Amino acid sequence: MPTKPLERLMFAQGGLCFFCNATLAKAEASVEHLVPTARAGSNSDDNCVACCKAMNALLGSMSLKEKIKVVLNQKGQFKCPNGAGHSAPKPAASPKAASSVADSIISAVVENLRSRGSSKPRKVKTLTSTIKALAQLNLGDKDVQAVIEHLKSRGKIKVSGEQVTYKL
Ligand SMILES: [Zn+2]
């Protein structure tokens, strides 16, 4: 069992920073007094946590109330202010791109592809240029990609390698 306060606290916290939950390197770790010693906080473990040095410096001699406010202000996205080399768990990526295409564009593309009957583009490349060639839509490369992604995510087209199959 570690006997030094810092080592003991780090052990008790599973090697993680008390505030940001990131793995705490010993060189980056420091003992933070929740109630500061300047405000008569005790030196015992029930008033101390191990945390990133940068966090300790930031909290300094704030009162416990102010510290709690700092934590709450992060709205569950807490990251100690020491930047690189320190990774808190990231929130799950939100689905993007697909929803950024207007429904009217999607239905215009689907309509056009349907009208082609059995002579639809069979390759991703030709599908791309076909969509881009729809002059009335005037789509840029990124928009065309987004349309294709959208069609894929809706199951309207299936892409395997270069081949495209349709379920419009
Ligand atoms: Zn931290």
mmCIF file with all atom_site columns, C-alpha atoms and ligand atoms in Angstrom:
data_model
loop_
_atom_site.group_PDB
_atom_site.id
_atom_site.type_symbol
_atom_site.label_atom_id
_atom_site.label_alt_id
_atom_site.label_comp_id
_atom_site.label_asym_id
_atom_site.label_entity_id
_atom_site.label_seq_id
_atom_site.pdbx_PDB_ins_code
_atom_site.Cartn_x
_atom_site.Cartn_y
_atom_site.Cartn_z
_atom_site.occupancy
_atom_site.B_iso_or_equiv
_atom_site.pdbx_formal_charge
_atom_site.auth_seq_id
_atom_site.auth_comp_id
_atom_site.auth_asym_id
_atom_site.auth_atom_id
_atom_site.pdbx_PDB_model_num
ATOM   1   C  CA . MET A 1 1   ? 0.000   0.000  0.000   1.00 0.00 ? 1   MET A CA 1
ATOM   2   C  CA . PRO A 1 2   ? 1.469   3.377  -1.008  1.00 0.00 ? 2   PRO A CA 1
ATOM   3   C  CA . THR A 1 3   ? 2.208   5.599  1.951   1.00 0.00 ? 3   THR A CA 1
ATOM   4   C  CA . LYS A 1 4   ? 2.790   9.028  0.392   1.00 0.00 ? 4   LYS A CA 1
ATOM   5   C  CA . PRO A 1 5   ? -0.456  11.045 0.191   1.00 0.00 ? 5   PRO A CA 1
ATOM   6   C  CA . LEU A 1 6   ? -0.236  11.542 -3.607  1.00 0.00 ? 6   LEU A CA 1
ATOM   7   C  CA . GLU A 1 7   ? 0.472   7.880  -4.308  1.00 0.00 ? 7   GLU A CA 1
ATOM   8   C  CA . ARG A 1 8   ? -2.209  6.772  -1.888  1.00 0.00 ? 8   ARG A CA 1
ATOM   9   C  CA . LEU A 1 9   ? -4.841  9.032  -3.463  1.00 0.00 ? 9   LEU A CA 1
ATOM   10  C  CA . MET A 1 10  ? -3.862  7.993  -6.981  1.00 0.00 ? 10  MET A CA 1
ATOM   11  C  CA . PHE A 1 11  ? -4.181  4.361  -5.971  1.00 0.00 ? 11  PHE A CA 1
ATOM   12  C  CA . ALA A 1 12  ? -7.606  4.987  -4.428  1.00 0.00 ? 12  ALA A CA 1
ATOM   13  C  CA . GLN A 1 13  ? -8.745  6.771  -7.602  1.00 0.00 ? 13  GLN A CA 1
ATOM   14  C  CA . GLY A 1 14  ? -7.555  3.957  -9.860  1.00 0.00 ? 14  GLY A CA 1
ATOM   15  C  CA . GLY A 1 15  ? -4.821  6.161  -11.325 1.00 0.00 ? 15  GLY A CA 1
ATOM   16  C  CA . LEU A 1 16  ? -7.361  8.646  -12.716 1.00 0.00 ? 16  LEU A CA 1
ATOM   17  C  CA . CYS A 1 17  ? -7.666  12.382 -12.219 1.00 0.00 ? 17  CYS A CA 1
ATOM   18  C  CA . PHE A 1 18  ? -10.428 13.167 -9.728  1.00 0.00 ? 18  PHE A CA 1
ATOM   19  C  CA . PHE A 1 19  ? -11.926 15.811 -12.006 1.00 0.00 ? 19  PHE A CA 1
ATOM   20  C  CA . CYS A 1 20  ? -11.492 14.731 -15.624 1.00 0.00 ? 20  CYS A CA 1
ATOM   21  C  CA . ASN A 1 21  ? -11.193 10.966 -15.171 1.00 0.00 ? 21  ASN A CA 1
ATOM   22  C  CA . ALA A 1 22  ? -8.227  10.815 -17.521 1.00 0.00 ? 22  ALA A CA 1
ATOM   23  C  CA . THR A 1 23  ? -5.269  8.593  -16.761 1.00 0.00 ? 23  THR A CA 1
ATOM   24  C  CA . LEU A 1 24  ? -2.997  10.592 -14.536 1.00 0.00 ? 24  LEU A CA 1
ATOM   25  C  CA . ALA A 1 25  ? 0.752   10.364 -15.087 1.00 0.00 ? 25  ALA A CA 1
ATOM   26  C  CA . LYS A 1 26  ? 2.589   10.750 -11.812 1.00 0.00 ? 26  LYS A CA 1
ATOM   27  C  CA . ALA A 1 27  ? 4.577   13.674 -13.218 1.00 0.00 ? 27  ALA A CA 1
ATOM   28  C  CA . GLU A 1 28  ? 1.263   15.428 -14.015 1.00 0.00 ? 28  GLU A CA 1
ATOM   29  C  CA . ALA A 1 29  ? -0.386  14.649 -10.716 1.00 0.00 ? 29  ALA A CA 1
ATOM   30  C  CA . SER A 1 30  ? -0.798  16.802 -7.667  1.00 0.00 ? 30  SER A CA 1
ATOM   31  C  CA . VAL A 1 31  ? -2.722  16.771 -4.423  1.00 0.00 ? 31  VAL A CA 1
ATOM   32  C  CA . GLU A 1 32  ? -5.652  19.151 -4.378  1.00 0.00 ? 32  GLU A CA 1
ATOM   33  C  CA . HIS A 1 33  ? -7.238  20.183 -1.089  1.00 0.00 ? 33  HIS A CA 1
ATOM   34  C  CA . LEU A 1 34  ? -10.981 20.460 -1.702  1.00 0.00 ? 34  LEU A CA 1
ATOM   35  C  CA . VAL A 1 35  ? -11.336 22.871 1.183   1.00 0.00 ? 35  VAL A CA 1
ATOM   36  C  CA . PRO A 1 36  ? -8.088  24.852 0.795   1.00 0.00 ? 36  PRO A CA 1
ATOM   37  C  CA . THR A 1 37  ? -5.606  24.829 3.634   1.00 0.00 ? 37  THR A CA 1
ATOM   38  C  CA . ALA A 1 38  ? -5.844  28.623 3.510   1.00 0.00 ? 38  ALA A CA 1
ATOM   39  C  CA . ARG A 1 39  ? -9.459  28.165 4.597   1.00 0.00 ? 39  ARG A CA 1
ATOM   40  C  CA . ALA A 1 40  ? -8.603  25.718 7.335   1.00 0.00 ? 40  ALA A CA 1
ATOM   41  C  CA . GLY A 1 41  ? -9.093  22.615 5.176   1.00 0.00 ? 41  GLY A CA 1
ATOM   42  C  CA . SER A 1 42  ? -7.524  19.514 6.626   1.00 0.00 ? 42  SER A CA 1
ATOM   43  C  CA . ASN A 1 43  ? -4.589  17.582 5.257   1.00 0.00 ? 43  ASN A CA 1
ATOM   44  C  CA . SER A 1 44  ? -6.315  14.242 5.592   1.00 0.00 ? 44  SER A CA 1
ATOM   45  C  CA . ASP A 1 45  ? -7.405  12.054 2.712   1.00 0.00 ? 45  ASP A CA 1
ATOM   46  C  CA . ASP A 1 46  ? -11.077 12.915 3.077   1.00 0.00 ? 46  ASP A CA 1
ATOM   47  C  CA . ASN A 1 47  ? -10.276 16.500 2.068   1.00 0.00 ? 47  ASN A CA 1
ATOM   48  C  CA . CYS A 1 48  ? -7.713  15.646 -0.601  1.00 0.00 ? 48  CYS A CA 1
ATOM   49  C  CA . VAL A 1 49  ? -7.887  14.363 -4.169  1.00 0.00 ? 49  VAL A CA 1
ATOM   50  C  CA . ALA A 1 50  ? -5.242  13.597 -6.772  1.00 0.00 ? 50  ALA A CA 1
ATOM   51  C  CA . CYS A 1 51  ? -5.728  15.578 -9.953  1.00 0.00 ? 51  CYS A CA 1
ATOM   52  C  CA . CYS A 1 52  ? -3.942  17.154 -12.901 1.00 0.00 ? 52  CYS A CA 1
ATOM   53  C  CA . LYS A 1 53  ? -1.514  19.900 -11.867 1.00 0.00 ? 53  LYS A CA 1
ATOM   54  C  CA . ALA A 1 54  ? -3.209  22.349 -14.217 1.00 0.00 ? 54  ALA A CA 1
ATOM   55  C  CA . MET A 1 55  ? -6.496  21.777 -12.452 1.00 0.00 ? 55  MET A CA 1
ATOM   56  C  CA . ASN A 1 56  ? -4.918  22.268 -9.067  1.00 0.00 ? 56  ASN A CA 1
ATOM   57  C  CA . ALA A 1 57  ? -3.436  25.570 -10.243 1.00 0.00 ? 57  ALA A CA 1
ATOM   58  C  CA . LEU A 1 58  ? -6.792  26.709 -11.593 1.00 0.00 ? 58  LEU A CA 1
ATOM   59  C  CA . LEU A 1 59  ? -8.747  25.870 -8.459  1.00 0.00 ? 59  LEU A CA 1
ATOM   60  C  CA . GLY A 1 60  ? -6.086  27.317 -6.211  1.00 0.00 ? 60  GLY A CA 1
ATOM   61  C  CA . SER A 1 61  ? -7.684  28.670 -3.090  1.00 0.00 ? 61  SER A CA 1
ATOM   62  C  CA . MET A 1 62  ? -11.258 28.884 -4.342  1.00 0.00 ? 62  MET A CA 1
ATOM   63  C  CA . SER A 1 63  ? -13.875 27.925 -1.826  1.00 0.00 ? 63  SER A CA 1
ATOM   64  C  CA . LEU A 1 64  ? -15.479 24.527 -2.186  1.00 0.00 ? 64  LEU A CA 1
ATOM   65  C  CA . LYS A 1 65  ? -18.611 26.231 -3.497  1.00 0.00 ? 65  LYS A CA 1
ATOM   66  C  CA . GLU A 1 66  ? -16.662 27.977 -6.272  1.00 0.00 ? 66  GLU A CA 1
ATOM   67  C  CA . LYS A 1 67  ? -14.934 24.746 -7.212  1.00 0.00 ? 67  LYS A CA 1
ATOM   68  C  CA . ILE A 1 68  ? -18.230 22.910 -7.492  1.00 0.00 ? 68  ILE A CA 1
ATOM   69  C  CA . LYS A 1 69  ? -19.462 25.724 -9.738  1.00 0.00 ? 69  LYS A CA 1
ATOM   70  C  CA . VAL A 1 70  ? -16.411 25.331 -12.002 1.00 0.00 ? 70  VAL A CA 1
ATOM   71  C  CA . VAL A 1 71  ? -17.161 21.619 -12.329 1.00 0.00 ? 71  VAL A CA 1
ATOM   72  C  CA . LEU A 1 72  ? -20.877 22.153 -12.959 1.00 0.00 ? 72  LEU A CA 1
ATOM   73  C  CA . ASN A 1 73  ? -20.155 24.832 -15.566 1.00 0.00 ? 73  ASN A CA 1
ATOM   74  C  CA . GLN A 1 74  ? -18.569 22.148 -17.771 1.00 0.00 ? 74  GLN A CA 1
ATOM   75  C  CA . LYS A 1 75  ? -21.944 20.447 -18.184 1.00 0.00 ? 75  LYS A CA 1
ATOM   76  C  CA . GLY A 1 76  ? -20.598 16.918 -18.055 1.00 0.00 ? 76  GLY A CA 1
ATOM   77  C  CA . GLN A 1 77  ? -17.807 17.656 -20.553 1.00 0.00 ? 77  GLN A CA 1
ATOM   78  C  CA . PHE A 1 78  ? -15.144 18.221 -17.969 1.00 0.00 ? 78  PHE A CA 1
ATOM   79  C  CA . LYS A 1 79  ? -11.563 18.421 -19.206 1.00 0.00 ? 79  LYS A CA 1
ATOM   80  C  CA . CYS A 1 80  ? -8.653  19.634 -17.146 1.00 0.00 ? 80  CYS A CA 1
ATOM   81  C  CA . PRO A 1 81  ? -7.035  22.692 -18.745 1.00 0.00 ? 81  PRO A CA 1
ATOM   82  C  CA . ASN A 1 82  ? -3.714  21.038 -19.539 1.00 0.00 ? 82  ASN A CA 1
ATOM   83  C  CA . GLY A 1 83  ? -4.282  20.353 -23.217 1.00 0.00 ? 83  GLY A CA 1
ATOM   84  C  CA . ALA A 1 84  ? -2.314  17.751 -25.138 1.00 0.00 ? 84  ALA A CA 1
ATOM   85  C  CA . GLY A 1 85  ? -1.537  14.231 -24.051 1.00 0.00 ? 85  GLY A CA 1
ATOM   86  C  CA . HIS A 1 86  ? -4.633  14.092 -21.960 1.00 0.00 ? 86  HIS A CA 1
ATOM   87  C  CA . SER A 1 87  ? -7.768  12.543 -23.325 1.00 0.00 ? 87  SER A CA 1
ATOM   88  C  CA . ALA A 1 88  ? -11.070 12.527 -21.543 1.00 0.00 ? 88  ALA A CA 1
ATOM   89  C  CA . PRO A 1 89  ? -13.692 10.202 -22.999 1.00 0.00 ? 89  PRO A CA 1
ATOM   90  C  CA . LYS A 1 90  ? -15.238 11.858 -26.051 1.00 0.00 ? 90  LYS A CA 1
ATOM   91  C  CA . PRO A 1 91  ? -18.995 12.103 -26.468 1.00 0.00 ? 91  PRO A CA 1
ATOM   92  C  CA . ALA A 1 92  ? -20.361 9.767  -29.117 1.00 0.00 ? 92  ALA A CA 1
ATOM   93  C  CA . ALA A 1 93  ? -20.114 11.212 -32.609 1.00 0.00 ? 93  ALA A CA 1
ATOM   94  C  CA . SER A 1 94  ? -23.454 12.482 -33.826 1.00 0.00 ? 94  SER A CA 1
ATOM   95  C  CA . PRO A 1 95  ? -24.726 11.283 -37.178 1.00 0.00 ? 95  PRO A CA 1
ATOM   96  C  CA . LYS A 1 96  ? -23.899 13.938 -39.740 1.00 0.00 ? 96  LYS A CA 1
ATOM   97  C  CA . ALA A 1 97  ? -23.850 14.699 -43.456 1.00 0.00 ? 97  ALA A CA 1
ATOM   98  C  CA . ALA A 1 98  ? -26.821 12.526 -44.356 1.00 0.00 ? 98  ALA A CA 1
ATOM   99  C  CA . SER A 1 99  ? -29.296 14.841 -42.690 1.00 0.00 ? 99  SER A CA 1
ATOM   100 C  CA . SER A 1 100 ? -27.720 17.968 -44.176 1.00 0.00 ? 100 SER A CA 1
ATOM   101 C  CA . VAL A 1 101 ? -29.195 17.252 -47.616 1.00 0.00 ? 101 VAL A CA 1
ATOM   102 C  CA . ALA A 1 102 ? -32.566 18.761 -48.316 1.00 0.00 ? 102 ALA A CA 1
ATOM   103 C  CA . ASP A 1 103 ? -35.346 16.222 -48.881 1.00 0.00 ? 103 ASP A CA 1
ATOM   104 C  CA . SER A 1 104 ? -36.328 18.001 -52.082 1.00 0.00 ? 104 SER A CA 1
ATOM   105 C  CA . ILE A 1 105 ? -32.877 17.323 -53.552 1.00 0.00 ? 105 ILE A CA 1
ATOM   106 C  CA . ILE A 1 106 ? -33.022 13.661 -52.547 1.00 0.00 ? 106 ILE A CA 1
ATOM   107 C  CA . SER A 1 107 ? -36.432 13.169 -54.116 1.00 0.00 ? 107 SER A CA 1
ATOM   108 C  CA . ALA A 1 108 ? -35.348 14.964 -57.301 1.00 0.00 ? 108 ALA A CA 1
ATOM   109 C  CA . VAL A 1 109 ? -32.355 12.610 -57.592 1.00 0.00 ? 109 VAL A CA 1
ATOM   110 C  CA . VAL A 1 110 ? -34.460 9.527  -56.839 1.00 0.00 ? 110 VAL A CA 1
ATOM   111 C  CA . GLU A 1 111 ? -37.051 10.701 -59.385 1.00 0.00 ? 111 GLU A CA 1
ATOM   112 C  CA . ASN A 1 112 ? -34.388 11.142 -62.043 1.00 0.00 ? 112 ASN A CA 1
ATOM   113 C  CA . LEU A 1 113 ? -32.817 7.742  -61.364 1.00 0.00 ? 113 LEU A CA 1
ATOM   114 C  CA . ARG A 1 114 ? -36.217 6.034  -61.484 1.00 0.00 ? 114 ARG A CA 1
ATOM   115 C  CA . SER A 1 115 ? -36.918 7.617  -64.860 1.00 0.00 ? 115 SER A CA 1
ATOM   116 C  CA . ARG A 1 116 ? -33.814 5.917  -66.221 1.00 0.00 ? 116 ARG A CA 1
ATOM   117 C  CA . GLY A 1 117 ? -35.409 2.495  -65.898 1.00 0.00 ? 117 GLY A CA 1
ATOM   118 C  CA . SER A 1 118 ? -32.850 -0.202 -66.485 1.00 0.00 ? 118 SER A CA 1
ATOM   119 C  CA . SER A 1 119 ? -30.162 2.156  -67.725 1.00 0.00 ? 119 SER A CA 1
ATOM   120 C  CA . LYS A 1 120 ? -29.196 3.532  -64.332 1.00 0.00 ? 120 LYS A CA 1
ATOM   121 C  CA . PRO A 1 121 ? -25.527 4.144  -63.638 1.00 0.00 ? 121 PRO A CA 1
ATOM   122 C  CA . ARG A 1 122 ? -23.933 0.890  -62.500 1.00 0.00 ? 122 ARG A CA 1
ATOM   123 C  CA . LYS A 1 123 ? -20.787 2.387  -61.020 1.00 0.00 ? 123 LYS A CA 1
ATOM   124 C  CA . VAL A 1 124 ? -20.195 4.863  -58.230 1.00 0.00 ? 124 VAL A CA 1
ATOM   125 C  CA . LYS A 1 125 ? -18.225 7.077  -60.612 1.00 0.00 ? 125 LYS A CA 1
ATOM   126 C  CA . THR A 1 126 ? -20.999 7.305  -63.180 1.00 0.00 ? 126 THR A CA 1
ATOM   127 C  CA . LEU A 1 127 ? -23.635 7.740  -60.491 1.00 0.00 ? 127 LEU A CA 1
ATOM   128 C  CA . THR A 1 128 ? -21.577 10.628 -59.118 1.00 0.00 ? 128 THR A CA 1
ATOM   129 C  CA . SER A 1 129 ? -21.296 12.321 -62.492 1.00 0.00 ? 129 SER A CA 1
ATOM   130 C  CA . THR A 1 130 ? -24.948 11.619 -63.265 1.00 0.00 ? 130 THR A CA 1
ATOM   131 C  CA . ILE A 1 131 ? -26.083 13.372 -60.097 1.00 0.00 ? 131 ILE A CA 1
ATOM   132 C  CA . LYS A 1 132 ? -23.669 16.207 -60.720 1.00 0.00 ? 132 LYS A CA 1
ATOM   133 C  CA . ALA A 1 133 ? -25.004 16.592 -64.247 1.00 0.00 ? 133 ALA A CA 1
ATOM   134 C  CA . LEU A 1 134 ? -28.511 17.292 -62.953 1.00 0.00 ? 134 LEU A CA 1
ATOM   135 C  CA . ALA A 1 135 ? -28.230 20.939 -63.885 1.00 0.00 ? 135 ALA A CA 1
ATOM   136 C  CA . GLN A 1 136 ? -31.373 22.086 -62.101 1.00 0.00 ? 136 GLN A CA 1
ATOM   137 C  CA . LEU A 1 137 ? -29.892 20.951 -58.778 1.00 0.00 ? 137 LEU A CA 1
ATOM   138 C  CA . ASN A 1 138 ? -26.527 22.608 -59.341 1.00 0.00 ? 138 ASN A CA 1
ATOM   139 C  CA . LEU A 1 139 ? -24.723 20.450 -56.745 1.00 0.00 ? 139 LEU A CA 1
ATOM   140 C  CA . GLY A 1 140 ? -21.077 20.726 -55.771 1.00 0.00 ? 140 GLY A CA 1
ATOM   141 C  CA . ASP A 1 141 ? -18.841 17.702 -55.216 1.00 0.00 ? 141 ASP A CA 1
ATOM   142 C  CA . LYS A 1 142 ? -19.521 17.673 -51.485 1.00 0.00 ? 142 LYS A CA 1
ATOM   143 C  CA . ASP A 1 143 ? -23.264 17.857 -52.001 1.00 0.00 ? 143 ASP A CA 1
ATOM   144 C  CA . VAL A 1 144 ? -23.133 14.967 -54.465 1.00 0.00 ? 144 VAL A CA 1
ATOM   145 C  CA . GLN A 1 145 ? -21.209 12.890 -51.925 1.00 0.00 ? 145 GLN A CA 1
ATOM   146 C  CA . ALA A 1 146 ? -23.758 13.794 -49.256 1.00 0.00 ? 146 ALA A CA 1
ATOM   147 C  CA . VAL A 1 147 ? -26.619 12.764 -51.569 1.00 0.00 ? 147 VAL A CA 1
ATOM   148 C  CA . ILE A 1 148 ? -24.963 9.404  -52.207 1.00 0.00 ? 148 ILE A CA 1
ATOM   149 C  CA . GLU A 1 149 ? -24.336 8.872  -48.488 1.00 0.00 ? 149 GLU A CA 1
ATOM   150 C  CA . HIS A 1 150 ? -27.938 9.769  -47.807 1.00 0.00 ? 150 HIS A CA 1
ATOM   151 C  CA . LEU A 1 151 ? -29.246 7.303  -50.407 1.00 0.00 ? 151 LEU A CA 1
ATOM   152 C  CA . LYS A 1 152 ? -27.011 4.616  -48.894 1.00 0.00 ? 152 LYS A CA 1
ATOM   153 C  CA . SER A 1 153 ? -28.182 5.297  -45.356 1.00 0.00 ? 153 SER A CA 1
ATOM   154 C  CA . ARG A 1 154 ? -31.817 5.123  -46.484 1.00 0.00 ? 154 ARG A CA 1
ATOM   155 C  CA . GLY A 1 155 ? -31.163 1.795  -48.261 1.00 0.00 ? 155 GLY A CA 1
ATOM   156 C  CA . LYS A 1 156 ? -32.109 3.292  -51.660 1.00 0.00 ? 156 LYS A CA 1
ATOM   157 C  CA . ILE A 1 157 ? -28.796 2.281  -53.147 1.00 0.00 ? 157 ILE A CA 1
ATOM   158 C  CA . LYS A 1 158 ? -26.289 -0.346 -52.204 1.00 0.00 ? 158 LYS A CA 1
ATOM   159 C  CA . VAL A 1 159 ? -22.614 0.113  -52.953 1.00 0.00 ? 159 VAL A CA 1
ATOM   160 C  CA . SER A 1 160 ? -20.211 -2.775 -53.042 1.00 0.00 ? 160 SER A CA 1
ATOM   161 C  CA . GLY A 1 161 ? -16.785 -1.857 -54.337 1.00 0.00 ? 161 GLY A CA 1
ATOM   162 C  CA . GLU A 1 162 ? -17.468 0.196  -57.462 1.00 0.00 ? 162 GLU A CA 1
ATOM   163 C  CA . GLN A 1 163 ? -20.844 -1.390 -58.166 1.00 0.00 ? 163 GLN A CA 1
ATOM   164 C  CA . VAL A 1 164 ? -24.136 0.283  -57.364 1.00 0.00 ? 164 VAL A CA 1
ATOM   165 C  CA . THR A 1 165 ? -27.468 -1.477 -57.075 1.00 0.00 ? 165 THR A CA 1
ATOM   166 C  CA . TYR A 1 166 ? -30.821 0.254  -56.646 1.00 0.00 ? 166 TYR A CA 1
ATOM   167 C  CA . LYS A 1 167 ? -33.862 -0.142 -54.473 1.00 0.00 ? 167 LYS A CA 1
ATOM   168 C  CA . LEU A 1 168 ? -35.665 3.080  -55.285 1.00 0.00 ? 168 LEU A CA 1
HETATM 169 ZN ZN . ZN  B 2 .   ? -7.551  16.009 -14.947 1.00 0.00 ? 1   ZN  B ZN 1
#
